[in-house]
Short mmCIF file of C-alpha atoms and ligand atoms in Angstrom, two decimals:
data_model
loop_
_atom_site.label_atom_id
_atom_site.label_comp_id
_atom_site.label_asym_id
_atom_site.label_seq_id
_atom_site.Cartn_x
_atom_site.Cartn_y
_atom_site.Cartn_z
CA UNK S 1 -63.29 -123.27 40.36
CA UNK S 2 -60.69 -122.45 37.59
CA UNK S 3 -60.49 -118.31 36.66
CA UNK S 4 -62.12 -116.93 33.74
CA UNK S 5 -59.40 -116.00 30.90
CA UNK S 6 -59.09 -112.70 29.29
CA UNK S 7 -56.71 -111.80 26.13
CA UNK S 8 -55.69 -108.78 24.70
CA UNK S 9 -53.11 -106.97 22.30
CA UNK S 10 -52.25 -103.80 20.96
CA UNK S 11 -50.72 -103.69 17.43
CA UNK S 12 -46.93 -103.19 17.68
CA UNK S 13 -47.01 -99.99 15.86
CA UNK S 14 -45.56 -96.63 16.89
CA UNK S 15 -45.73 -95.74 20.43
CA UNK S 16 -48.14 -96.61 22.71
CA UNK S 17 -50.44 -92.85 23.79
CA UNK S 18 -52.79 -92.22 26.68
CA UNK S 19 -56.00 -93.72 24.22
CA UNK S 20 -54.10 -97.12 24.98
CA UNK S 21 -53.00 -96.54 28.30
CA UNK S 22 -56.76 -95.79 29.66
CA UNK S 23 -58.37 -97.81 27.34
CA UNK S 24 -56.67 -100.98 27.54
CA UNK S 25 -53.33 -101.50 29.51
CA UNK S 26 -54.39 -99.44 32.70
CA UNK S 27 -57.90 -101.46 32.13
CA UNK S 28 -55.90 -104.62 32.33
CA UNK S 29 -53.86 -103.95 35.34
CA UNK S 30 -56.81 -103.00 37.24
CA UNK S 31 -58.80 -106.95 36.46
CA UNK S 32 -56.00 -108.97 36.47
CA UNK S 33 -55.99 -110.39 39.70
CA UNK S 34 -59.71 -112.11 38.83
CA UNK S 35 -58.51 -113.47 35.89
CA UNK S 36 -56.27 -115.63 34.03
CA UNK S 37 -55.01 -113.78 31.34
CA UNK S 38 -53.25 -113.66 28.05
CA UNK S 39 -51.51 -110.23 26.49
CA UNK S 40 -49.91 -110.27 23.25
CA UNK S 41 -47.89 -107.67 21.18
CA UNK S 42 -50.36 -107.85 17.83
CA UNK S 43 -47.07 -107.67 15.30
CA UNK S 44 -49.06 -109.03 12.88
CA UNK S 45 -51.42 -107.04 12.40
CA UNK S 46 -48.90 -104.09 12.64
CA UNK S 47 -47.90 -104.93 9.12
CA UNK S 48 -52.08 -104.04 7.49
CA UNK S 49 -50.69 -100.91 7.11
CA UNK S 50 -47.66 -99.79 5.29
CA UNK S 51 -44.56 -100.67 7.60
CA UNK S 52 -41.06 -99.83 8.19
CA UNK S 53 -39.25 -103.35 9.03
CA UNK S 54 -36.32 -101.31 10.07
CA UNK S 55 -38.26 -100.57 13.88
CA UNK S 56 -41.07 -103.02 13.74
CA UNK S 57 -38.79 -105.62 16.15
CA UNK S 58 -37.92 -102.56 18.04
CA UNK S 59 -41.69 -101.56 18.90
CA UNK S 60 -42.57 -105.23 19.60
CA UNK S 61 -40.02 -105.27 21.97
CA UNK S 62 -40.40 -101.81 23.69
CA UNK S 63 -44.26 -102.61 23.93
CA UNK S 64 -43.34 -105.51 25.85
CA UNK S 65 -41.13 -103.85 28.35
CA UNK S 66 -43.94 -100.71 28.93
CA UNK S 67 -46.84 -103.59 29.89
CA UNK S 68 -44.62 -104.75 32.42
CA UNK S 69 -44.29 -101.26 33.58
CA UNK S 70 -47.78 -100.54 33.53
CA UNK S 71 -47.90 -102.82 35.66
CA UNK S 72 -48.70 -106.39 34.09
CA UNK S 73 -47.76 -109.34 36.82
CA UNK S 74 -46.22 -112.42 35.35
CA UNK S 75 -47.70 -114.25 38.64
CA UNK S 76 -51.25 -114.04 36.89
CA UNK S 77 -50.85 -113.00 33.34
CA UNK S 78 -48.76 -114.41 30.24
CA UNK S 79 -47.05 -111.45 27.55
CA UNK S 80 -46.13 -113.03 24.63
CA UNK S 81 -45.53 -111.90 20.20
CA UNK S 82 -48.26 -113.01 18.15
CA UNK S 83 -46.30 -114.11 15.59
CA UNK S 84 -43.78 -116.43 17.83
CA UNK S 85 -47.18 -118.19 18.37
CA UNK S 86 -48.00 -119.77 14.44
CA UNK S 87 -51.67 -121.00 15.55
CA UNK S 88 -52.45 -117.29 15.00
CA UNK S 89 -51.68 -117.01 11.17
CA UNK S 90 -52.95 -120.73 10.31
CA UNK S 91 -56.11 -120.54 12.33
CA UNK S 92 -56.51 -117.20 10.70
CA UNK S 93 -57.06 -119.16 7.51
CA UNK S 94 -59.29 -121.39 8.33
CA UNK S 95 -61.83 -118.81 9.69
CA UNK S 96 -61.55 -116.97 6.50
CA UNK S 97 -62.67 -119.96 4.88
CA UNK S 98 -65.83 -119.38 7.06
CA UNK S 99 -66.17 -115.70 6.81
CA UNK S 100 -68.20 -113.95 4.52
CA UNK S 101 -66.85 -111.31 3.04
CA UNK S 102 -69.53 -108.93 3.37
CA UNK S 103 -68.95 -109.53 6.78
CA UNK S 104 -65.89 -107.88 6.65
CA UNK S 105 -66.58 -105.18 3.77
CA UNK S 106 -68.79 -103.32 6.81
CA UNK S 107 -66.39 -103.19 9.11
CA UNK S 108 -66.13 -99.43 10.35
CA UNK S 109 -62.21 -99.34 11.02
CA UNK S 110 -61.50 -101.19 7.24
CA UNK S 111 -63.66 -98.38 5.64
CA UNK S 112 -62.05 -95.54 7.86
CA UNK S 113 -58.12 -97.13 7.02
CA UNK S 114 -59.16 -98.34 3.40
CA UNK S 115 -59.87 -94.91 2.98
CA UNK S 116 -56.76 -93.50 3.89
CA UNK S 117 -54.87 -96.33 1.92
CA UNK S 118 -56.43 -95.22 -1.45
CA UNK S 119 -56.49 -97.97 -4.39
CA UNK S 120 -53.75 -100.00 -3.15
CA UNK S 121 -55.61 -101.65 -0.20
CA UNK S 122 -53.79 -104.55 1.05
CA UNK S 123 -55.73 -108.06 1.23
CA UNK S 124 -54.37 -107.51 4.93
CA UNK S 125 -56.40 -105.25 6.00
CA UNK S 126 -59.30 -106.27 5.20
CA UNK S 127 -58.52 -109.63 7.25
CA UNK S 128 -57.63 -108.13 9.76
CA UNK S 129 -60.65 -108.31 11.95
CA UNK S 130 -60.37 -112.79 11.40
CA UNK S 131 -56.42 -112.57 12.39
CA UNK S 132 -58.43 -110.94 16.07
CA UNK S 133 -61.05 -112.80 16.53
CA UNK S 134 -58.45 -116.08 15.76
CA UNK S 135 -56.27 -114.41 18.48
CA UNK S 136 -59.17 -114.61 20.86
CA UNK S 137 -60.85 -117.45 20.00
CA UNK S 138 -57.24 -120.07 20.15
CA UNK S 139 -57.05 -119.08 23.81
CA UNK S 140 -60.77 -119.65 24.93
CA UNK S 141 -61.13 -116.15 26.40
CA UNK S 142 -64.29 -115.43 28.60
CA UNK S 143 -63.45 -111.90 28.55
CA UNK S 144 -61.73 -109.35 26.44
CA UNK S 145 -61.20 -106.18 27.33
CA UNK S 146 -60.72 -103.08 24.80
CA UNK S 147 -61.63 -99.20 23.75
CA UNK S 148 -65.09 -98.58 22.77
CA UNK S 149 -63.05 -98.55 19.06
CA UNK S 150 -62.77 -102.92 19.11
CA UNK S 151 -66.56 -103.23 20.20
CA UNK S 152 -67.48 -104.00 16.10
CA UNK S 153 -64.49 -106.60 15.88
CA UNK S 154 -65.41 -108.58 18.97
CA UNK S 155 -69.09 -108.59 17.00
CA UNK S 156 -67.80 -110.13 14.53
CA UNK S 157 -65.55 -112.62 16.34
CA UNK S 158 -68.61 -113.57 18.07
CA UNK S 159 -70.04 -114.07 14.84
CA UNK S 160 -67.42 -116.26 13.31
CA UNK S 161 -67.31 -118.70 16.63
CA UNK S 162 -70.79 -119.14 16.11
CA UNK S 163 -70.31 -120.22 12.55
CA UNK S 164 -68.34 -122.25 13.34
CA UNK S 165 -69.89 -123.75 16.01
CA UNK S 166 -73.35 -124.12 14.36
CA UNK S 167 -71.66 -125.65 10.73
CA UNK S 168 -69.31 -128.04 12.49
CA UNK S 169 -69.93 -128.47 16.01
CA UNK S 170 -71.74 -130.99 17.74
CA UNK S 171 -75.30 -129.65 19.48
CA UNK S 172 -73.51 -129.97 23.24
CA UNK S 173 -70.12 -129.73 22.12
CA UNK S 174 -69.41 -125.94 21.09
CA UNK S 175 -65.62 -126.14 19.34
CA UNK S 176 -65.20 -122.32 20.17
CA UNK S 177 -65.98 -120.38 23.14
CA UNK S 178 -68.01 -117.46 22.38
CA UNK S 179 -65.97 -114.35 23.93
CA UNK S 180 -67.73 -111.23 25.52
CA UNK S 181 -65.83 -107.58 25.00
CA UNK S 182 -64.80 -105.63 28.54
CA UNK S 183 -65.20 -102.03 27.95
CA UNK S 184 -65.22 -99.60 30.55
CA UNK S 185 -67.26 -96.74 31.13
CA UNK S 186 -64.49 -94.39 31.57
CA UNK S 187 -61.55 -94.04 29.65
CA UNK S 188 -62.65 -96.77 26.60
CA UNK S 189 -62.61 -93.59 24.05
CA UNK S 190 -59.75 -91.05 24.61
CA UNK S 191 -59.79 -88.02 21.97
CA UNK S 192 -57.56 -86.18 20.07
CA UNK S 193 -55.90 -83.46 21.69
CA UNK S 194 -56.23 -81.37 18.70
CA UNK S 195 -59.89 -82.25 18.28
CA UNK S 196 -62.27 -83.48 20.64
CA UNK S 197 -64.69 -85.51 18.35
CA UNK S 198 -61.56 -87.12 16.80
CA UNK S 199 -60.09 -90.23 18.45
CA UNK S 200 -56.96 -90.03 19.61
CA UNK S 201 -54.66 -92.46 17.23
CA UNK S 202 -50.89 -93.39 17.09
CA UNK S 203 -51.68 -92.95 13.27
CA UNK S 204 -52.76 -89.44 13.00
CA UNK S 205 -49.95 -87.52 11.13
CA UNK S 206 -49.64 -84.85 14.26
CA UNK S 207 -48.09 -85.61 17.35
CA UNK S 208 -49.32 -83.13 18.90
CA UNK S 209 -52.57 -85.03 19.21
CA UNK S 210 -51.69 -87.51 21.09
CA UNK S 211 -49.45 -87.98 24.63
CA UNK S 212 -47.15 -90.68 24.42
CA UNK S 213 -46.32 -93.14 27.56
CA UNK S 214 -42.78 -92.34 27.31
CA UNK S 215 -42.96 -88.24 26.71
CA UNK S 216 -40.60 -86.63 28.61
CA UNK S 217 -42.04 -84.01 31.00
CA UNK S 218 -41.28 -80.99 28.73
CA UNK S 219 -42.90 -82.46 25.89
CA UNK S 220 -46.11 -83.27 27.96
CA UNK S 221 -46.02 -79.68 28.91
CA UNK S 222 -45.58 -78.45 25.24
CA UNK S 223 -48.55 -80.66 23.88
CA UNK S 224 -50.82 -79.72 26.74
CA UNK S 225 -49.69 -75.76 26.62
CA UNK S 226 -50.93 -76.54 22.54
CA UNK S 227 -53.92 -78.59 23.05
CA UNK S 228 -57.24 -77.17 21.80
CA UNK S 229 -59.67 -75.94 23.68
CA UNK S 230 -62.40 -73.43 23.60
CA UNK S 231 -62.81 -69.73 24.55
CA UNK S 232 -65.35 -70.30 27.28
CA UNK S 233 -64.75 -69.87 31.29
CA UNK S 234 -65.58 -72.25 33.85
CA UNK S 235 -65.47 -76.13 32.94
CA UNK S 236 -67.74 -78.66 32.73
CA UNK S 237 -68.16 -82.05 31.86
CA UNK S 238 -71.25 -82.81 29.86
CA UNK S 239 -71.99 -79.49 27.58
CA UNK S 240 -71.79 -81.41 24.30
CA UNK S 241 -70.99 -78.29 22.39
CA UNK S 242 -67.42 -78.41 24.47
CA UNK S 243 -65.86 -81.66 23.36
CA UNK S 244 -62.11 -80.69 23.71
CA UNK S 245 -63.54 -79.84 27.78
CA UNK S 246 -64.97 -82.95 28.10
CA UNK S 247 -62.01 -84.77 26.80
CA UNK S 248 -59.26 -82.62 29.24
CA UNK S 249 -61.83 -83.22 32.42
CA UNK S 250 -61.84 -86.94 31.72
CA UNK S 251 -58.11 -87.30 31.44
CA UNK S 252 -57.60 -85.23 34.29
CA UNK S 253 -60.57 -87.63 36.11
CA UNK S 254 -58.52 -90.55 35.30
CA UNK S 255 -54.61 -89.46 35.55
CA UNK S 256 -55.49 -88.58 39.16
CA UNK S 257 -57.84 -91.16 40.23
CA UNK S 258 -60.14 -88.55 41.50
CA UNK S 259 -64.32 -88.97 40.96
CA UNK S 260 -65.82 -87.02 37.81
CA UNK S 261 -67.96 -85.28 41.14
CA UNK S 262 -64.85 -84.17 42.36
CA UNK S 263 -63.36 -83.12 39.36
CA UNK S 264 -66.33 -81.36 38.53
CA UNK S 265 -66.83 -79.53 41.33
CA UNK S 266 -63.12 -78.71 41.55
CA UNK S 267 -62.91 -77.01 37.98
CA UNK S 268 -66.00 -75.36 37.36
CA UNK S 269 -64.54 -72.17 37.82
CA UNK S 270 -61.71 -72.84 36.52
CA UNK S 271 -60.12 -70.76 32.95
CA UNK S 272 -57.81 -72.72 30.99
CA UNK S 273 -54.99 -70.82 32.29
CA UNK S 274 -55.12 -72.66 35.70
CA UNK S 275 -56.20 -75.94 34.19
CA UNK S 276 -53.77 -76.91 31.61
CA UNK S 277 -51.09 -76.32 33.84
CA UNK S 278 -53.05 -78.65 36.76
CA UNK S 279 -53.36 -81.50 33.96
CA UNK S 280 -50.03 -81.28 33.11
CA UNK S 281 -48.64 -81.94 35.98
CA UNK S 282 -51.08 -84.71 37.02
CA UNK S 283 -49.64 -86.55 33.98
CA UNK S 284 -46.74 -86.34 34.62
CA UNK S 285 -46.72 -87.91 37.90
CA UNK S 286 -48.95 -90.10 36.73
CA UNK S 287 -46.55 -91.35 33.80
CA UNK S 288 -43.21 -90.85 36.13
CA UNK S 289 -43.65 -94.48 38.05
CA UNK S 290 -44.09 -95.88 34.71
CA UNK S 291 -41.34 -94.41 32.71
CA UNK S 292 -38.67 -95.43 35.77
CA UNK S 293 -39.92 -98.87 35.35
CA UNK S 294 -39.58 -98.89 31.83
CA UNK S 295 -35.87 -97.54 31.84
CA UNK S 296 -34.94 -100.50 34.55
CA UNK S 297 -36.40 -103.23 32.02
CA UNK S 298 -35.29 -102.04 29.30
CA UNK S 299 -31.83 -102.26 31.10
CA UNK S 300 -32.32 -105.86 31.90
CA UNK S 301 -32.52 -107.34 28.69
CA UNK S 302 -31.84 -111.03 29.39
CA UNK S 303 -34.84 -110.83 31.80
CA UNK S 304 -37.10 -109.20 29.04
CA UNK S 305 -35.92 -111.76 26.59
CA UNK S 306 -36.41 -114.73 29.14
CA UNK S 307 -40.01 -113.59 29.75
CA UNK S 308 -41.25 -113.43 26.04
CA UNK S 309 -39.21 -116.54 25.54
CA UNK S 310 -41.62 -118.48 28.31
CA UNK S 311 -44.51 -116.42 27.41
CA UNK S 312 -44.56 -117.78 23.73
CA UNK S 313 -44.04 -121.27 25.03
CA UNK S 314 -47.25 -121.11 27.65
CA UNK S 315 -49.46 -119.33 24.76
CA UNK S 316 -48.30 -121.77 22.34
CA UNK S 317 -49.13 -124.84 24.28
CA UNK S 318 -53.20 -123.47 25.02
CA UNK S 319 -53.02 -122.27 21.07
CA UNK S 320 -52.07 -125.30 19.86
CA UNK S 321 -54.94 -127.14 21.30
CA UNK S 322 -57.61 -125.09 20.45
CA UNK S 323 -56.14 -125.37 16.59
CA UNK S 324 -55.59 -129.39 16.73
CA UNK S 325 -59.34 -129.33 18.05
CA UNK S 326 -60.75 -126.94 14.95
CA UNK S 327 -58.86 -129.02 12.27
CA UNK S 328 -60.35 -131.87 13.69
CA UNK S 329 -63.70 -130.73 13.88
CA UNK S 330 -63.22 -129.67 10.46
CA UNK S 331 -62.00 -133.07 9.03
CA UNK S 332 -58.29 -132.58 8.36
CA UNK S 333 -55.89 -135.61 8.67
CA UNK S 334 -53.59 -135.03 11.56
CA UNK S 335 -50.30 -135.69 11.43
CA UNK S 336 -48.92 -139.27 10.88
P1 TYM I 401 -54.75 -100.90 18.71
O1 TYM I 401 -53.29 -100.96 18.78
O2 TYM I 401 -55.39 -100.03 17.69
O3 TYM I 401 -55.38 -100.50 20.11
C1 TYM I 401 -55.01 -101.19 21.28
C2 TYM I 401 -56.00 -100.96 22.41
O4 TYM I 401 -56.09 -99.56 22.73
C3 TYM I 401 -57.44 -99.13 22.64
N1 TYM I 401 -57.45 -97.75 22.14
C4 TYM I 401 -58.12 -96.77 22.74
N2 TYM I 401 -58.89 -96.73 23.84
C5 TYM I 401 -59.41 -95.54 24.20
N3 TYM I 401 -59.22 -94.40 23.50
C6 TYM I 401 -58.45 -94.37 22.39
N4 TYM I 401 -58.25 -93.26 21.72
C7 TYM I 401 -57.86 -95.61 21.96
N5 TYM I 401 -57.06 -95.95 20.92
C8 TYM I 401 -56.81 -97.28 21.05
C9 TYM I 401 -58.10 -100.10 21.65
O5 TYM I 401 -59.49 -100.14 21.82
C10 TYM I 401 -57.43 -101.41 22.02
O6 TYM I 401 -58.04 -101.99 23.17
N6 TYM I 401 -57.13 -104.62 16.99
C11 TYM I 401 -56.64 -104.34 18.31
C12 TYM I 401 -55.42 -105.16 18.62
C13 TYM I 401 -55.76 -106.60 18.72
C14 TYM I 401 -56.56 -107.22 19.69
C15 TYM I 401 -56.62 -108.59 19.35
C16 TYM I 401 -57.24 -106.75 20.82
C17 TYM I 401 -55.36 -107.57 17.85
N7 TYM I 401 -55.87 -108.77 18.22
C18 TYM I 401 -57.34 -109.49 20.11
C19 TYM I 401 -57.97 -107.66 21.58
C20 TYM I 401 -58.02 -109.01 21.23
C21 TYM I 401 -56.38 -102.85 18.43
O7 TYM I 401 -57.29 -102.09 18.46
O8 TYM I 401 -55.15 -102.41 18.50
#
């Protein structure tokens, strides 16, 4: 029997923090062997919000070079640029054709980002949930695995595969597979370090609320020494007046791979004192592995270049099918 296919991106913009690191890349690494699977560098949608085209090649291409040292393996998974593969833009239109727009108007993230954007909203952004769900739907992914943050845009992807399916397919003959999110119980929704109800987000203006893949080890120990916390002795998990503790345990939980029992049991008498030091160091070594890696790509750049070069090829050939069987199911004349 042929393996179920995953896809997932991240948007090409800034650098990559621990809130994509736990919530998708390390997430991905971790199911990859069960799958056959599809990750993409989402440049397009990296340009929603206002963009500096002086880096934007640079972050594709760094991006590219930290999957593969997270970990990605070639054998079993395709990396690729969203916009090397054109199926994404053109099927993008013809879903909007489909898409209500109310649809989209109540889309959490739009509101949240629309928000911050003032009058001068771009068209963009708005469409930016149909540019993801034509991502997933071009590849025929079973699964797709995100934060707890993408759970309202795979909704809606399901929603527009189903519209599509119900106006133009046949009764036995879906045209689109109907994806299903992944999201993990643990690490899907990584907070701010400078406030524990706040997620944490490569856009927030402070970098001290975020740890970056790549930080040095000084700078992880600066943002940590800073990070907020609370005045209270002794930590614990699941006091929901302590959000900043919860947030620290669970990183610390995940950056060392122990249980939440053990991690519980080991830090509840713990003062912050003793504990941001402890995390500190865990994330560092934690991040050390990686960071080599990344310095040894990013020093073989044929290599990197060869992979995204195949990688675009292999996505294009699946995306190209799934758009020559949507334009057909919608009644346009191929080509002569
Ligand atoms: P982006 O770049 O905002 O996020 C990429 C991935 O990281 C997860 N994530 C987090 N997880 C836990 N805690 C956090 N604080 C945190 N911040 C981000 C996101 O849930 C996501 O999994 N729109 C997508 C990119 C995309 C995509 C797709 C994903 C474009 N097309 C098709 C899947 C399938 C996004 O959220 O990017």
């Amino acid at each position: 029997m042929s393996k179920q296919r995953v896809l997932s991106g991240i948007q090409s913009t800034g650098k990559l923090h621990l809130g994509n690191y736990l919530g998708a890349i390390a997430n991905w690494v971790e199911i990859q062997h069960h799958y056959e699977n599809f990750f993409f560098f989402a440049d397009l949608h990296a340009i929603t919000v206002p963009h500096d085209p002086k880096v934007l090649a640079a972050n594709t291409y760094n991006m590219a070079a930290i999957y593969l040292a997270c970990g990605i393996d070639l054998d079993c998974s395709t990396i690729f640029v969203q916009s090397h593969v054109s199926a994404h833009s053109e099927l993008t239109w013809l879903l909007n054709c489909v898409t209500p727009l109310n649809w989209l108007e109540r889309m959490i993230q739009f509101k949240e980002k629309a928000l911050k954007q003032g009058e001068n909203v771009g068209v963009g952004l708005l469409d930016y949930p149909v540019l993801m769900a034509a991502d997933i739907l071009l590849y025929d992914a079973d699964k797709v695995p995100v934060g707890e943050d993408q759970k309202q845009h795979l909704e809606l992807t399901r929603d527009i595969a189903g519209r599509i399916n119900d106006k133009f397919g046949k009764k036995k003959e879906p045209i689109l597979k109907v994806p299903d999110p992944l999201i993990r119980s643990e690490g899907a929704r990584v907070m701010s370090l400078a406030d524990g109800t706040k997620k944490m987000s490569k856009s927030d203006p402070s970098e001290l609320s975020r740890i970056e893949i790549l930080d040095p080890p000084d700078v992880i120990k600066r943002k940590i020494k800073k990070c907020k916390t609370d005045p209270i002795k002794g930590l614990t998990f699941d006091d929901p007046e302590r959000p900043e503790c919860h947030n620290l345990l669970s990183l610390y939980q995940l950056l060392s791979g122990k249980t939440k029992a053990e991690v519980a049991a080991e830090c509840q008498d713990m003062g912050w004192g003793q504990f941001k030091p402890l995390l500190a160091e865990t994330t560092i070594e934690a991040l050390r592995p990686i960071q080599e890696k990344y310095g040894e790509i990013m020093d073989n750049k044929d290599y990197l270049d060869s992979v995204l070069r195949d990688g675009a090829a292999k996505a294009a050939s699946v995306a190209n099918q799934t758009l020559a069987r949507v334009k057909d199911a919608l009644g346009y004349l191929p080509p002569l």
